[in-house]
Amino acid sequence: MAGMTCFKSFKNGFVTILDNSTDNVEDGTSLVVRPSFIGEWALQYEPIGDTLHLPQWAIETKCKVIGGQPDSEVLLLQSSHHDKEGDQSTPFSILARKSQDEKATWSNFFKTITEPSYCKGYWEWLEDILGRHEEMLRKKKIYDAIYASLFSYDRLASVMRYFCEFWSPSTNTLHTSAGERSISLWDLRQLGGLPICGLMYDEVVPSAEEMTGVDKDSILYLPANCRYLFFAYHRLLAESKKGEVRVDAWVNFWFRGEISYRKSTKKTARNKTQRPAKNNNPTGVIGPVQLRTAEQEQVFAVLGVKEKQKELVYLAAFLACWLCKFVLPIGSCEVIRPGVFKVASIMARGERFGLAIPVLASIYRGLNDIANSSEPWKCDSVFPVHYVYAWLGEYFKTHFASDPKSAPQKPRMVRYAGERVAKYLDESEALDLFRRCDNLAMDHFAQREGEHTELIDDGELGGWQIEYLISIRSGYLTFRSGSTRVIEPYSPHRFSPQFGFSQDIPGKLQINIRSGNLMSIVRHWESLVRESTQSKLKLPKRANCRSVPVTEAYQGWWAKVHTDTFSGGASGSKSKKRLASPRNDAPKVLRCKPNPKVSGTRHRPQPIEILEGDGTEDQLSIERNSDRCWKHVASDRAKSLHPVAPFTAQVNAGTFFDGVLSSSRSFSRELRSCSHFEALNNVEEPQGSSDSIQGSDSFDLAARSSQQANVEEVASAVPQLTNSNKSSHPPLSVDKGASLPLLGGKLKISPNVDKVADIGVSKFDTSIAIRDVRRQAAIMLADNIFTLLDRATFEKLPSLQAKFEELYKEFALLGVDYSPLQKRIESYMGSAAKYISIEAEYSKSMTFASQSERLTSISHQISQESSFMEKDVESVQVKRRERNSIDAKCIQLRRELGNLETCSAQLGTSIEEIEAQASQRQTTIDHLVKERVAIEQAQLVTEGELQVASRLKNMLEKEREEIKQTPWI
């Protein structure tokens, strides 16, 4: 196919990709062509002057700082587009304040931000690219930026929500209780490996002449690999049903190797304390390059790629995917934009682009869209938000960092990569990240005085120095993709502590530029990255690495503009609607209510009842009186159980009754009324009851029960002794943690026991106490059996046998003769099994009457359905005719829409060309104005002076002639 594929320009401002040069424009893929600022066909422009450049970007001065001397020497970062005299005097308009004033609302979920999702084959393709082109990518310092996309990046919705609430669109900074913070160009370089210097990122579709033309030396204007990307796009677009080329289709077309990574289906809970042990992401180890198979070579044959061009085409195809999916997603992370093909092909050839600038502009614009929205949870903003996640992980510790010894550490953002690595923080903890910034160090990447004490932009700076200088200079970030134009102010002096400088009042932005024409985009980009400006930057001293001061004036100003933002409740709002916490089914709490009227020596606990509750710690806690003390070392006197201590336990009954359905309760009621149940009252008394019981070794029931699951705190009620109930035995004592069996879980004896002060309450009959406890436990176990029988259908009874056996064992441990109850249950289960068998046999047959009735019903249904089918056939024919008519109209409308789109694109192109011409004319006018000013300021001469000059000229000419006639030989 590709051997005949070509480019044509049927209309001004469009390029059309055709399978054959004889095809019509309707048969091809038409794309809008826009003027470009890179390549041989780049537009010419007049740079901005030096108005945005200062001779000194940092100045030393004396002022009063917090915690310092009145005249402390500080180093302050300067700005070229802020007015120091015009400070912000009113509160900033941030989303938190708008929510407080009910000018913005949140839903109970936050679906705003879209990040790259799993794409089958992308990670494998990336590993193949890094293996094949490592040398070139490292040489051009782009390897780390590409390597970062080998992993997924996690976020916590509550953290991102409050980050957006405290983000200020007017300053492009995050407002915290400690001042302004923001993502800088240097952060993107250090975290994501994105270069700051390089060619301007200009995302446009080139014209047919630019793609196929050659210069005077017969060298193509664009790399040959660019054409093959458009050929592949044309092919995939023809196969697409959605009118766009998806990233997964692009990856599947170019990469045909073995798939090693699958989409994770396992859902794991977030953790507050440690990083998840397992991760579905790649290991990060790049293996050796494998020879391509015949299937992998097929893609080059389909496109007609020559042998010597294969590797560059293969790399350019991946870079196009990487730019759309990871670096600069626009509108969607899952769609390929043909405008990136020119940049990708030039990049594959070895050119370097300053990607950090458009990425940061996109991040600022995306965050501003959310912060400016009245319904931020509906905002559909798409930007490279994974860099924000990494920034939060680095500075605010919102993610679990990987082990430096077992994982790669470059670029730094991969430390915070992986599934479910964002720490679990509740609403208040997420809010406190920005409301309470105690000991928050933001200068992780600051460059200090060392080998260089001052950077001078004399054209000789290289490596990190020039990029660091650019990252601390104020200016305007720009980004252009097709018709999308973004300009955002960049003010690093507002968050200067991140660079190690002291913080003073930043002033007010003089010109708030957020949009502009093509010339504005390129001129501001050129000004931002301009070199050889002769400006200087004094680096802060290394001794002040962790003591960056804030001026007293700044502290007062910040408190003034944020009076109540960081105080009180959530964002200082009482009426503010917050995200609803995920609903969890309230666990059931078992409580044994003690009888307040305790008399004599016996106390029988009340029957256990199931109470609905939220299972919170407050609900389950047991009140501790002030006269109780649990920190004393156990003495000879054992701790006695309080006679009326509440008896509670939290039991997940749903887990135990999983799969059990309700059925007839007659049998369980019969068992409850059966005389055999009285056997549970006959609990054998333990041997050696005259001895005191101390610790879990003697209390066998508690020791055995400690092996069961679902341990919750329970306070057990025991008889209260009076002076008339004296015994020779010491008081009953149990260890902390002793427990009783309950429905597959534990009833744990609470350590909440009163200190015995009355010397008369020191002994009682241990045999009676043990018997009461065991008897109550046996009754509870039997009641669990009855509950299971109540809930189970006949079909589910066999599945309960294992649970019955478990409960029988507990009966045996209690010394209860449970055989009568067991026999009745087994007999019941046997009868149920027979019933099920008989019912199954009968279900296969039917009576004569039911057969006749069924046949009559089916015959009627057949007749009815046949009638409906005839009507459906007639309806289908009518609908088909209507659809054919509508399809014809749609075709006509599509043609009209295509014509309108063509006219719109032509007008857009004309507008851009006129704007470019207007800009050039403006440049000419500026020169003419300067010339006019020079003429106006020129010194005037009189007519007499002109005549004198004329006579002198004549005399000189006459003298020149006389010289020629002078005899000199």
CSV table of N, CA, C and O in Angstrom, one decimal, residues 40-41 212-221:
chain,number,residue,atom,x,y,z
A,40,GLU,N,12.5,24.0,8.3
A,40,GLU,CA,13.0,24.9,7.2
A,40,GLU,C,11.9,25.9,6.8
A,40,GLU,O,12.2,26.9,6.2
A,41,TRP,N,10.6,25.5,7.1
A,41,TRP,CA,9.5,26.4,6.7
A,41,TRP,C,9.0,27.2,7.9
A,41,TRP,O,7.9,27.7,7.9
A,212,THR,N,7.4,16.5,1.6
A,212,THR,CA,8.0,15.8,0.4
A,212,THR,C,9.1,16.6,-0.3
A,212,THR,O,9.8,16.1,-1.1
A,213,GLY,N,9.2,17.9,0.1
A,213,GLY,CA,10.1,18.8,-0.6
A,213,GLY,C,11.6,18.6,-0.1
A,213,GLY,O,11.8,18.0,1.0
A,214,VAL,N,12.5,19.1,-0.9
A,214,VAL,CA,14.0,19.1,-0.6
A,214,VAL,C,14.5,20.4,-0.7
A,214,VAL,O,14.0,21.3,-1.4
A,215,ASP,N,15.7,20.6,0.0
A,215,ASP,CA,16.3,21.9,-0.1
A,215,ASP,C,17.3,22.0,-1.3
A,215,ASP,O,17.3,21.1,-2.2
A,216,LYS,N,18.1,23.0,-1.4
A,216,LYS,CA,19.0,23.2,-2.5
A,216,LYS,C,20.1,22.1,-2.6
A,216,LYS,O,20.6,21.8,-3.7
A,217,ASP,N,20.3,21.4,-1.5
A,217,ASP,CA,21.3,20.3,-1.5
A,217,ASP,C,20.6,18.9,-1.6
A,217,ASP,O,21.1,17.9,-1.3
A,218,SER,N,19.3,18.9,-2.1
A,218,SER,CA,18.5,17.7,-2.3
A,218,SER,C,18.3,16.9,-1.0
A,218,SER,O,18.2,15.7,-1.0
A,219,ILE,N,18.3,17.6,0.1
A,219,ILE,CA,18.0,17.0,1.4
A,219,ILE,C,16.6,17.3,1.8
A,219,ILE,O,16.1,18.4,1.7
A,220,LEU,N,15.8,16.3,2.3
A,220,LEU,CA,14.4,16.4,2.6
A,220,LEU,C,14.3,17.5,3.8
A,220,LEU,O,15.1,17.5,4.7
A,221,TYR,N,13.2,18.3,3.7
A,221,TYR,CA,13.0,19.2,4.7
A,221,TYR,C,12.7,18.6,6.0
A,221,TYR,O,13.1,19.0,7.1
